[in-house]
Coordinates of C-alpha atoms in Angstrom, one line a residue:
Q218 CA 0.0 0.0 0.0
G219 CA 1.2 3.5 -0.8
T220 CA 0.7 6.9 0.6
L221 CA -0.6 10.2 -0.7
V222 CA 0.5 13.4 0.9
E223 CA -1.2 16.7 0.2
S224 CA 0.3 20.0 1.1
G225 CA 0.1 23.7 0.3
G226 CA -3.2 24.7 2.0
G227 CA -3.6 27.7 4.2
L228 CA -5.6 30.8 4.9
V229 CA -6.2 33.2 2.0
Q230 CA -8.4 36.2 1.3
P231 CA -11.2 36.0 -1.3
G232 CA -9.7 36.5 -4.8
G233 CA -6.4 35.0 -3.7
S234 CA -4.4 32.0 -4.9
L235 CA -2.9 28.8 -3.6
R236 CA -1.1 25.9 -5.1
L237 CA -1.7 22.5 -3.6
T238 CA 0.7 19.6 -4.1
C239 CA 0.0 15.9 -4.1
A240 CA 3.0 13.6 -3.5
P241 CA 2.4 9.9 -4.0
S242 CA 4.8 7.4 -2.6
A243 CA 5.0 5.7 -6.0
S244 CA 5.7 7.1 -9.5
I245 CA 2.8 9.1 -10.8
S246 CA 3.5 7.4 -14.2
M247 CA 1.9 4.2 -12.9
F248 CA -1.4 5.9 -12.3
Y249 CA -3.8 6.3 -15.1
R250 CA -5.4 9.3 -13.4
V251 CA -5.0 11.4 -10.3
D252 CA -8.0 13.4 -9.0
W253 CA -8.5 16.2 -6.5
Y254 CA -11.4 16.1 -4.1
R255 CA -12.6 18.4 -1.4
Q256 CA -14.8 18.1 1.6
A257 CA -16.4 21.2 3.2
P258 CA -17.8 21.0 6.8
G259 CA -21.1 19.2 6.9
K260 CA -20.9 18.2 3.2
Q261 CA -20.0 15.1 1.2
R262 CA -16.6 14.8 -0.4
E263 CA -16.8 15.9 -4.0
E264 CA -14.5 15.4 -7.0
I265 CA -13.4 18.7 -8.5
A266 CA -10.5 18.0 -10.9
G267 CA -8.3 15.3 -12.3
I268 CA -5.5 14.6 -14.8
T269 CA -4.6 11.5 -16.7
R270 CA -1.2 10.1 -17.5
E271 CA -1.6 11.8 -20.9
S272 CA -2.3 15.1 -19.1
V273 CA -5.9 15.2 -20.1
T274 CA -7.7 17.2 -17.5
H275 CA -11.3 17.5 -16.3
Y276 CA -13.0 19.9 -13.9
S277 CA -16.2 20.3 -12.0
D278 CA -18.4 23.2 -12.9
S279 CA -17.7 24.8 -9.5
V280 CA -14.0 25.3 -10.2
K281 CA -13.8 25.3 -14.0
G282 CA -11.9 28.4 -15.2
R283 CA -10.4 29.1 -11.8
F284 CA -8.5 25.9 -10.9
T285 CA -5.8 24.2 -13.0
V286 CA -4.5 20.7 -12.4
S287 CA -1.1 19.7 -13.7
R288 CA 1.5 17.0 -13.1
D289 CA 5.3 16.8 -13.1
P290 CA 7.0 13.4 -13.3
G291 CA 10.3 15.0 -12.4
P292 CA 9.6 15.6 -8.7
N293 CA 6.7 13.1 -9.0
E294 CA 4.0 15.5 -8.0
V295 CA 0.5 16.5 -9.1
Y296 CA -0.6 20.1 -8.5
L297 CA -3.8 22.1 -8.1
Q298 CA -3.4 25.8 -8.9
M299 CA -6.3 27.6 -7.4
D300 CA -7.0 31.2 -8.4
S301 CA -9.9 33.6 -7.7
L302 CA -10.6 31.7 -4.6
K303 CA -14.1 32.2 -3.0
P304 CA -15.3 31.6 0.6
E305 CA -17.2 28.6 -0.7
D306 CA -13.9 27.0 -1.7
T307 CA -13.1 26.5 2.0
A308 CA -12.6 22.8 2.5
V309 CA -10.1 20.0 3.2
Y310 CA -8.5 19.1 -0.1
Y311 CA -7.4 15.5 -1.0
C312 CA -5.8 13.8 -3.9
H313 CA -6.8 10.3 -4.9
T314 CA -6.2 7.7 -7.5
N315 CA -8.3 4.7 -8.5
S316 CA -5.1 2.7 -8.7
W317 CA -5.2 2.8 -4.9
P318 CA -9.0 3.0 -4.3
N319 CA -8.8 2.7 -0.5
I320 CA -5.9 5.1 0.0
W321 CA -6.6 8.7 1.2
G322 CA -4.2 11.1 2.6
Q323 CA -4.7 13.5 5.5
G324 CA -5.7 16.3 3.2
T325 CA -4.7 19.9 3.4
Q326 CA -7.0 22.6 4.8
V327 CA -7.9 25.6 2.6
T328 CA -9.7 28.5 4.2
V329 CA -10.9 31.4 2.2
S330 CA -11.9 34.3 4.4
S331 CA -11.3 38.0 4.8

């Protein structure tokens, strides 16, 4: 079993930006796809973005045009660039891959507040 470690969260004002990093314990090249999820207080975890091994991306309507997912096999990381952040983006953010369906990291907290 592997591990997924998310980092880069923090407190940011509305309209600000953050870049999250996902660092799996195995080469990202072995995963067909890596996805980003988030879970806000009192809400279910939702999938918001993902990227395939061929760098094909997808986004939920709630983040399309504001978030960008990318991958870099060099440092073996997957990123989520978040721009134009809104208070409703406040959540714990997780990365996940169906190659390891039962593995979830600790997540990283993102708080958007003035």
